[in-house]
Tab-separated table of C-alpha atoms in Angstrom:
chain	number	residue	atom	x	y	z
W	20	MET	CA	-10.845	-10.272	-40.941
W	21	LYS	CA	-7.908	-8.971	-40.894
W	22	ILE	CA	-6.696	-7.572	-37.297
W	23	GLY	CA	-4.324	-4.771	-37.483
W	24	VAL	CA	-1.699	-3.970	-34.323
W	25	PRO	CA	-0.033	-0.860	-35.241
W	26	THR	CA	3.277	0.372	-33.163
W	27	GLU	CA	2.141	3.102	-30.511
W	28	VAL	CA	3.647	6.095	-30.873
W	29	LYS	CA	2.938	8.696	-28.025
W	30	ASN	CA	5.725	9.474	-25.817
W	31	ASN	CA	7.384	6.404	-23.989
W	32	GLU	CA	3.892	3.896	-24.609
W	33	ASN	CA	5.746	0.813	-25.007
W	34	ARG	CA	2.758	-1.116	-24.437
W	35	VAL	CA	1.328	-3.074	-27.621
W	36	ALA	CA	-2.290	-4.072	-27.813
W	37	LEU	CA	-1.453	-7.773	-28.591
W	38	THR	CA	0.516	-10.700	-27.477
W	39	PRO	CA	2.051	-13.425	-29.265
W	40	ALA	CA	-0.866	-15.857	-27.515
W	41	GLY	CA	-3.563	-13.717	-28.388
W	42	ALA	CA	-2.559	-13.694	-32.005
W	43	ASP	CA	-1.924	-17.193	-32.041
W	44	GLN	CA	-5.765	-17.410	-30.684
W	45	LEU	CA	-7.000	-14.998	-33.776
W	46	VAL	CA	-5.125	-16.965	-36.171
W	47	ARG	CA	-6.021	-20.191	-35.221
W	48	ASP	CA	-10.046	-18.785	-35.190
W	49	GLY	CA	-9.533	-17.647	-38.709
W	50	HIS	CA	-8.430	-14.257	-38.982
W	51	ARG	CA	-5.149	-12.420	-40.327
W	52	VAL	CA	-3.344	-10.784	-37.557
W	53	LEU	CA	-0.972	-7.871	-39.519
W	54	VAL	CA	1.632	-6.751	-36.444
W	55	GLN	CA	4.023	-3.687	-37.702
W	56	SER	CA	7.525	-4.269	-36.908
W	57	GLY	CA	9.106	-3.639	-33.750
W	58	ALA	CA	5.710	-3.644	-32.139
W	59	GLY	CA	6.228	-5.612	-29.481
W	60	VAL	CA	10.084	-4.632	-28.901
W	61	GLY	CA	9.362	-2.111	-25.792
W	62	SER	CA	7.306	-5.009	-24.153
W	63	GLY	CA	9.878	-7.561	-24.306
W	64	ILE	CA	8.253	-9.016	-27.740
W	65	SER	CA	10.001	-9.822	-31.303
W	66	ASP	CA	8.640	-9.776	-34.237
W	67	GLU	CA	9.859	-13.529	-34.650
W	68	ALA	CA	7.689	-14.264	-31.680
W	69	TYR	CA	4.156	-12.867	-33.458
W	70	ARG	CA	5.356	-14.736	-36.259
W	71	ARG	CA	5.424	-18.226	-34.439
W	72	ALA	CA	2.449	-17.490	-33.489
W	73	GLY	CA	0.818	-17.189	-36.872
W	74	ALA	CA	1.019	-13.204	-37.357
W	75	GLY	CA	2.553	-11.428	-40.426
W	76	ILE	CA	4.698	-8.803	-40.161
W	77	VAL	CA	4.251	-5.411	-41.584
W	78	ALA	CA	6.957	-2.763	-42.313
W	79	SER	CA	4.394	0.321	-41.519
W	80	ALA	CA	1.963	2.104	-39.638
W	81	GLY	CA	0.364	2.657	-42.902
W	82	GLU	CA	0.176	-1.058	-43.587
W	83	ALA	CA	-0.931	-2.147	-40.164
W	84	TRP	CA	-3.696	0.793	-40.597
W	85	GLY	CA	-4.722	-0.082	-44.320
W	86	GLU	CA	-4.984	-3.413	-44.595
W	87	ALA	CA	-7.346	-3.964	-41.906
W	88	ASP	CA	-10.898	-4.579	-41.447
W	89	LEU	CA	-10.279	-4.169	-37.268
W	90	VAL	CA	-7.249	-1.937	-35.577
W	91	ILE	CA	-6.314	-2.265	-32.310
W	92	LYS	CA	-4.076	0.022	-30.427
W	93	VAL	CA	-3.681	1.034	-26.795
W	94	LYS	CA	-3.619	4.210	-26.686
W	95	GLU	CA	-5.729	6.836	-28.700
W	96	PRO	CA	-4.830	7.822	-32.179
W	97	ILE	CA	-2.920	11.469	-32.327
W	98	ALA	CA	-2.527	13.581	-34.843
W	99	GLN	CA	0.125	11.993	-36.845
W	100	GLU	CA	-2.346	9.240	-37.483
W	101	TYR	CA	-5.204	10.611	-38.235
W	102	ALA	CA	-5.066	10.436	-41.812
W	103	PHE	CA	-5.137	6.542	-41.091
W	104	LEU	CA	-9.021	6.812	-40.410
W	105	ARG	CA	-11.845	5.735	-42.949
W	106	PRO	CA	-14.859	4.888	-42.917
W	107	GLU	CA	-15.147	1.106	-43.235
W	108	LEU	CA	-12.460	0.748	-40.427
W	109	THR	CA	-13.344	-0.661	-37.444
W	110	LEU	CA	-10.508	0.948	-33.900
W	111	PHE	CA	-10.527	-0.707	-30.361
W	112	THR	CA	-8.914	1.315	-28.184
W	113	TYR	CA	-8.568	3.714	-25.564
W	114	LEU	CA	-10.304	6.638	-26.720
W	115	HIS	CA	-10.692	8.962	-23.820
W	116	LEU	CA	-12.884	11.173	-26.464
W	117	ALA	CA	-14.504	13.260	-23.407
W	118	ALA	CA	-11.174	14.834	-22.699
W	119	ASP	CA	-9.800	15.049	-26.429
W	120	LYS	CA	-12.193	17.431	-29.046
W	121	ALA	CA	-9.697	16.749	-32.470
W	122	LEU	CA	-9.817	13.631	-31.876
W	123	THR	CA	-13.418	13.270	-31.340
W	124	GLU	CA	-14.004	15.752	-34.542
W	125	ALA	CA	-11.437	13.638	-36.771
W	126	LEU	CA	-13.301	10.243	-36.186
W	127	VAL	CA	-16.747	11.713	-36.688
W	128	ALA	CA	-14.882	13.152	-39.822
W	129	ALA	CA	-13.618	9.992	-41.100
W	130	GLY	CA	-17.234	8.155	-40.260
W	131	THR	CA	-14.676	5.119	-38.536
W	132	THR	CA	-16.568	3.041	-35.868
W	133	ALA	CA	-14.987	3.652	-32.886
W	134	VAL	CA	-15.260	1.456	-29.527
W	135	ALA	CA	-13.812	2.237	-26.274
W	136	TYR	CA	-11.979	-0.071	-23.615
W	137	GLU	CA	-12.773	2.322	-21.085
W	138	THR	CA	-16.729	2.450	-21.466
W	139	VAL	CA	-17.095	-1.267	-22.071
W	140	GLN	CA	-19.422	-1.928	-19.036
W	141	LEU	CA	-20.931	-5.171	-17.472
W	142	PRO	CA	-24.074	-5.261	-16.362
W	143	ASP	CA	-22.746	-4.354	-12.301
W	144	ARG	CA	-21.028	-1.343	-13.692
W	145	SER	CA	-17.743	-2.442	-13.514
W	146	LEU	CA	-15.209	-1.609	-16.324
W	147	PRO	CA	-13.719	-4.967	-17.179
W	148	LEU	CA	-10.903	-3.804	-20.120
W	149	LEU	CA	-10.377	-0.619	-17.032
W	150	ILE	CA	-9.773	-2.163	-14.653
W	151	PRO	CA	-6.405	-4.234	-15.291
W	152	MET	CA	-4.431	-1.043	-16.603
W	153	SER	CA	-6.520	0.935	-13.186
W	154	GLU	CA	-4.715	-1.382	-11.142
W	155	ILE	CA	-1.149	-0.881	-12.437
W	156	ALA	CA	-2.046	3.192	-12.663
W	157	GLY	CA	-3.009	2.857	-8.778
W	158	ARG	CA	-0.113	1.094	-7.876
W	159	LEU	CA	2.104	3.416	-9.845
W	160	SER	CA	0.711	6.371	-8.586
W	161	VAL	CA	2.142	5.946	-4.984
W	162	THR	CA	5.602	4.801	-6.600
W	163	VAL	CA	6.133	8.064	-8.457
W	164	GLY	CA	4.876	10.027	-5.800
W	165	SER	CA	7.074	8.512	-3.015
W	166	ALA	CA	9.783	9.060	-5.561
W	167	SER	CA	8.702	13.000	-6.758
W	168	LEU	CA	8.591	13.447	-2.786
W	169	MET	CA	12.427	13.300	-2.601
W	170	ARG	CA	13.850	16.381	-2.748
W	171	SER	CA	16.005	15.960	-5.277
W	172	ALA	CA	12.805	15.702	-7.047
W	173	GLY	CA	11.395	18.738	-6.324
W	174	GLY	CA	9.685	17.466	-3.470
W	175	ARG	CA	8.815	17.733	0.814
W	176	GLY	CA	12.055	15.106	1.631
W	177	VAL	CA	9.879	12.968	3.399
W	178	LEU	CA	9.948	9.167	3.554
W	179	MET	CA	6.701	7.411	2.891
W	180	GLY	CA	6.823	5.090	5.810
W	181	GLY	CA	8.744	7.637	8.219
W	182	ILE	CA	11.231	5.792	10.569
W	183	ALA	CA	11.737	5.587	14.332
W	184	GLY	CA	11.297	9.201	15.838
W	185	ALA	CA	10.311	10.553	12.756
W	186	PRO	CA	6.608	11.189	10.839
W	187	ARG	CA	5.277	8.786	8.494
W	188	ALA	CA	3.616	10.793	5.421
W	189	LYS	CA	0.408	11.213	5.067
W	190	THR	CA	-1.183	10.103	2.296
W	191	VAL	CA	-4.976	11.467	0.539
W	192	VAL	CA	-6.404	9.434	-1.991
W	193	ILE	CA	-10.037	11.369	-4.179
W	194	GLY	CA	-11.343	8.069	-5.410
W	195	GLY	CA	-12.168	4.797	-3.693
W	196	GLY	CA	-12.345	2.913	-6.825
W	197	VAL	CA	-10.307	0.611	-8.334
W	198	ALA	CA	-7.480	2.705	-8.540
W	199	GLY	CA	-7.775	4.378	-5.428
W	200	GLU	CA	-7.860	1.562	-3.537
W	201	HIS	CA	-4.820	-0.116	-5.407
W	202	ALA	CA	-3.032	3.281	-4.195
W	203	ALA	CA	-4.144	3.347	-0.954
W	204	ALA	CA	-2.803	-0.400	-0.728
W	205	ASN	CA	0.658	0.445	-1.997
W	206	ALA	CA	0.992	3.669	0.505
W	207	LEU	CA	-0.295	1.711	3.342
W	208	GLY	CA	2.531	-1.375	2.298
W	209	LEU	CA	4.934	1.493	2.308
W	210	GLY	CA	4.057	2.613	5.884
W	211	SER	CA	2.278	5.904	4.686
W	212	GLN	CA	-0.932	7.322	6.785
W	213	VAL	CA	-3.427	7.137	4.042
W	214	THR	CA	-7.198	9.043	4.330
W	215	VAL	CA	-9.560	8.039	1.295
W	216	VAL	CA	-12.500	10.405	0.285
W	217	ASP	CA	-15.151	9.011	-1.557
W	218	ILE	CA	-18.879	9.673	-2.373
W	219	SER	CA	-20.276	6.653	-1.940
W	220	LEU	CA	-20.286	5.562	1.912
W	221	PRO	CA	-21.234	2.068	0.972
W	222	ARG	CA	-17.622	2.080	-0.631
W	223	LEU	CA	-16.143	3.684	2.333
W	224	ARG	CA	-17.340	1.130	4.698
W	225	GLU	CA	-16.482	-1.808	2.034
W	226	LEU	CA	-12.682	-0.573	2.464
W	227	GLU	CA	-12.657	-0.028	6.037
W	228	HIS	CA	-14.248	-3.580	6.302
W	229	ARG	CA	-11.189	-4.678	4.199
W	230	TYR	CA	-8.283	-2.601	5.792
W	231	GLY	CA	-9.475	-2.590	9.187
W	232	GLY	CA	-8.011	0.214	11.125
W	233	ALA	CA	-5.065	0.731	8.748
W	234	LEU	CA	-6.909	3.470	6.519
W	235	GLN	CA	-9.141	6.247	7.589
W	236	THR	CA	-11.836	7.644	5.432
W	237	ARG	CA	-14.115	10.894	4.527
W	238	ALA	CA	-17.086	11.169	2.909
W	239	SER	CA	-16.552	13.841	-0.143
W	240	SER	CA	-17.336	17.472	0.139
W	241	ARG	CA	-15.655	20.851	-0.981
W	242	TYR	CA	-14.572	21.163	2.875
W	243	ASP	CA	-13.493	17.393	3.805
W	244	ILE	CA	-11.262	17.800	0.498
W	245	ALA	CA	-9.712	21.031	1.506
W	246	GLU	CA	-9.176	20.357	5.178
W	247	GLU	CA	-7.548	17.004	4.428
W	248	LEU	CA	-5.307	18.501	1.451
W	249	THR	CA	-4.151	21.156	4.101
W	250	GLY	CA	-1.942	18.001	6.539
W	251	ALA	CA	-1.223	15.934	3.015
W	252	ASP	CA	1.948	15.113	1.686
W	253	LEU	CA	1.106	13.020	-1.354
W	254	VAL	CA	-2.608	13.113	-2.816
W	255	ILE	CA	-3.595	10.875	-5.463
W	256	GLY	CA	-6.606	11.976	-7.600
W	257	SER	CA	-8.602	8.670	-8.888
W	258	VAL	CA	-11.821	10.072	-9.675
W	259	LEU	CA	-13.736	8.468	-12.661
W	260	ILE	CA	-16.807	8.776	-14.347
W	261	PRO	CA	-17.724	6.160	-17.360
W	262	GLY	CA	-16.430	7.964	-20.733
W	263	ALA	CA	-17.414	11.541	-18.678
W	264	ALA	CA	-14.815	14.831	-18.148
W	265	ALA	CA	-13.624	14.016	-14.753
W	266	PRO	CA	-14.614	16.310	-12.100
W	267	LYS	CA	-11.946	19.004	-10.573
W	268	LEU	CA	-12.311	18.133	-7.370
W	269	VAL	CA	-9.163	19.827	-6.199
W	270	THR	CA	-8.923	23.720	-6.761
W	271	ASP	CA	-6.066	26.239	-7.209
W	272	GLU	CA	-7.153	27.734	-3.965
W	273	MET	CA	-6.705	24.345	-1.856
W	274	VAL	CA	-3.340	23.390	-3.126
W	275	ALA	CA	-2.090	27.530	-2.782
W	276	ALA	CA	-3.002	26.296	1.497
W	277	MET	CA	-0.930	22.889	0.862
W	278	LYS	CA	2.688	22.008	2.310
W	279	SER	CA	5.493	23.363	0.001
W	280	GLY	CA	6.895	20.544	-1.368
W	281	SER	CA	3.750	18.329	-1.851
W	282	VAL	CA	3.065	16.118	-4.748
W	283	LEU	CA	-0.105	15.440	-6.442
W	284	VAL	CA	-0.791	12.723	-8.831
W	285	ASP	CA	-3.786	13.152	-11.282
W	286	ILE	CA	-4.535	9.469	-12.425
W	287	ALA	CA	-7.806	11.060	-14.075
W	288	ILE	CA	-5.492	13.009	-16.679
W	289	ASP	CA	-6.806	10.574	-19.652
W	290	GLN	CA	-10.750	12.123	-18.761
W	291	GLY	CA	-9.263	15.626	-18.064
W	292	GLY	CA	-7.780	15.277	-15.128
W	293	CYS	CA	-9.688	15.744	-11.373
W	294	PHE	CA	-7.135	18.634	-10.236
W	295	GLU	CA	-7.604	22.440	-11.512
W	296	GLY	CA	-4.434	23.200	-13.158
W	297	SER	CA	-3.773	19.607	-14.248
W	298	ARG	CA	-2.456	19.110	-17.900
W	299	PRO	CA	-0.693	16.383	-19.820
W	300	THR	CA	2.476	15.506	-19.026
W	301	THR	CA	4.797	12.630	-20.135
W	302	HIS	CA	7.108	10.086	-19.126
W	303	ASP	CA	10.245	12.649	-20.410
W	304	ASP	CA	9.136	15.255	-18.374
W	305	PRO	CA	6.705	13.973	-15.572
W	306	THR	CA	6.265	16.907	-13.278
W	307	PHE	CA	5.432	20.536	-13.116
W	308	ALA	CA	5.086	22.899	-10.025
W	309	VAL	CA	1.611	24.624	-9.084
W	310	HIS	CA	2.446	27.326	-6.577
W	311	ASP	CA	4.811	25.177	-3.934
W	312	SER	CA	3.688	21.854	-4.872
W	313	LEU	CA	4.408	19.463	-7.757
W	314	TYR	CA	2.354	17.963	-10.208
W	315	TYR	CA	2.870	14.357	-11.879
W	316	CYS	CA	-0.311	14.000	-14.530
W	317	VAL	CA	1.614	11.394	-17.273
W	318	ALA	CA	-1.341	10.567	-19.200
W	319	ASN	CA	-0.213	6.445	-19.677
W	320	MET	CA	1.367	5.787	-16.827
W	321	PRO	CA	1.166	1.583	-17.178
W	322	GLY	CA	3.064	2.661	-20.328
W	323	ALA	CA	5.971	2.724	-18.061
W	324	VAL	CA	5.433	-0.855	-17.067
W	325	PRO	CA	4.720	-2.638	-20.000
W	326	GLU	CA	5.935	-6.316	-20.191
W	327	THR	CA	2.990	-6.154	-17.180
W	328	ALA	CA	0.658	-3.973	-18.743
W	329	THR	CA	0.795	-5.523	-22.247
W	330	ARG	CA	-0.409	-8.768	-20.670
W	331	ALA	CA	-2.675	-7.745	-18.428
W	332	LEU	CA	-4.443	-5.483	-21.105
W	333	THR	CA	-4.464	-8.634	-23.398
W	334	ASN	CA	-6.102	-10.916	-21.049
W	335	ALA	CA	-8.851	-8.561	-20.506
W	336	THR	CA	-9.311	-7.217	-24.270
W	337	LEU	CA	-8.872	-10.503	-26.326
W	338	PRO	CA	-12.303	-11.992	-25.747
W	339	TYR	CA	-14.024	-8.732	-27.306
W	340	VAL	CA	-11.629	-8.576	-29.681
W	341	SER	CA	-12.813	-11.899	-30.630
W	342	ALA	CA	-16.173	-11.444	-30.637
W	343	ILE	CA	-15.910	-7.953	-33.125
W	344	ALA	CA	-13.357	-10.239	-35.153
W	345	GLY	CA	-15.558	-13.512	-35.760
W	346	LYS	CA	-18.814	-11.702	-35.504
W	347	GLY	CA	-18.441	-8.020	-37.095
W	348	TRP	CA	-18.988	-4.839	-34.658
W	349	GLN	CA	-22.870	-5.289	-34.718
W	350	ARG	CA	-24.021	-8.607	-34.569
W	351	ALA	CA	-21.267	-8.498	-31.562
W	352	ALA	CA	-22.587	-5.534	-29.474
W	353	SER	CA	-26.174	-6.942	-30.446
W	354	GLU	CA	-25.334	-10.060	-28.131
W	355	ASP	CA	-23.554	-8.543	-25.797
W	356	PRO	CA	-24.993	-4.762	-23.783
W	357	ALA	CA	-21.370	-4.604	-21.973
W	358	LEU	CA	-19.599	-4.574	-25.682
W	359	ALA	CA	-22.556	-2.030	-27.168
W	360	LYS	CA	-21.969	0.954	-24.261
W	361	GLY	CA	-18.484	0.606	-25.592
W	362	LEU	CA	-19.305	2.071	-29.004
W	363	ASN	CA	-18.597	6.403	-28.834
W	364	ILE	CA	-18.810	7.168	-32.602
W	365	GLN	CA	-20.420	5.412	-35.622
W	366	GLY	CA	-21.111	6.475	-38.966
W	367	GLY	CA	-19.977	10.020	-38.612
W	368	ARG	CA	-21.982	10.254	-35.235
W	369	ILE	CA	-20.901	10.481	-31.596
W	370	THR	CA	-23.293	7.282	-29.816
W	371	LEU	CA	-21.606	8.143	-26.720
W	372	GLU	CA	-23.773	11.271	-24.278
W	373	ALA	CA	-20.789	12.291	-22.539
W	374	VAL	CA	-18.512	12.407	-25.053
W	375	ALA	CA	-21.061	14.728	-26.548
W	376	ARG	CA	-21.857	17.097	-23.894
W	377	ALA	CA	-18.407	17.504	-22.676
W	378	HIS	CA	-18.030	19.278	-25.829
W	379	GLY	CA	-21.146	20.717	-26.935
W	380	LEU	CA	-21.303	18.497	-30.030
């Protein structure tokens, strides 16, 4: 199979969908890998490294897309890439279609087979291709949140861990999944007070057992979230419903009652965001004001640490890429129910109910 790896075009997206090690494995399995020139530069990977692994280097996005049977990416196609979509193509990438009606309609119109990393789901309901990026986004959320809390960045001017004689910042993490746990762990490491809010009592018990008395937990309800937010300096929104739009758990009214200069980081922005008023931002211009608070809503947070993220992503995706390339989409999916759950669109039809419901299609 011909596998195309185009350069990512989203703002400050420096990740690439395949490492030279991954290319080497695919080439050894008999496939042809076509990497767009410069695709790996942002992740510290040269064209020559891909050549040494047996990949071919093509000059343009049109060649990477147009000559391939399977295109693997990191981020969803944006408008300038819609022209590359076609019926005989299989696209394997993060899609987040519940938050992107224009892309959904473009994929339907093109007849492309679209498989989303974020909805590949194992029998235990874990999301193996989302987990590594959730881990990175969770850790980064506290890094960018603590930086945004500096007065020079528009925040309250508080230090996460405080100092002798001065109080620590209070961090509230909404959603205790993979990203939420990594956010909580990082915030604890910086010395912050941390409260995790989640709808699952078993998950809250698990977190309390793992971290002992270091963090507090609260069962999720509108009342409890509002009460926690009034004293919060940093809020991390990490709510996830696989394939579906994120619920708006933090309302405009709640934010209006928060401390001046508080910071809210919406990790769920790829799925539409879990704060009322959230809208996607970029690494070039990451924050905006809501009342007296600051929102950080960058939609590709792991793109800021591409040398780590690219390798973590390929480690997770390569077995699935190998299966699709070696067997074709239909056989690979028939043999692996987890991969079958990744199918979002095929033959001009939406195949994931959550996406159809999100757009009334």
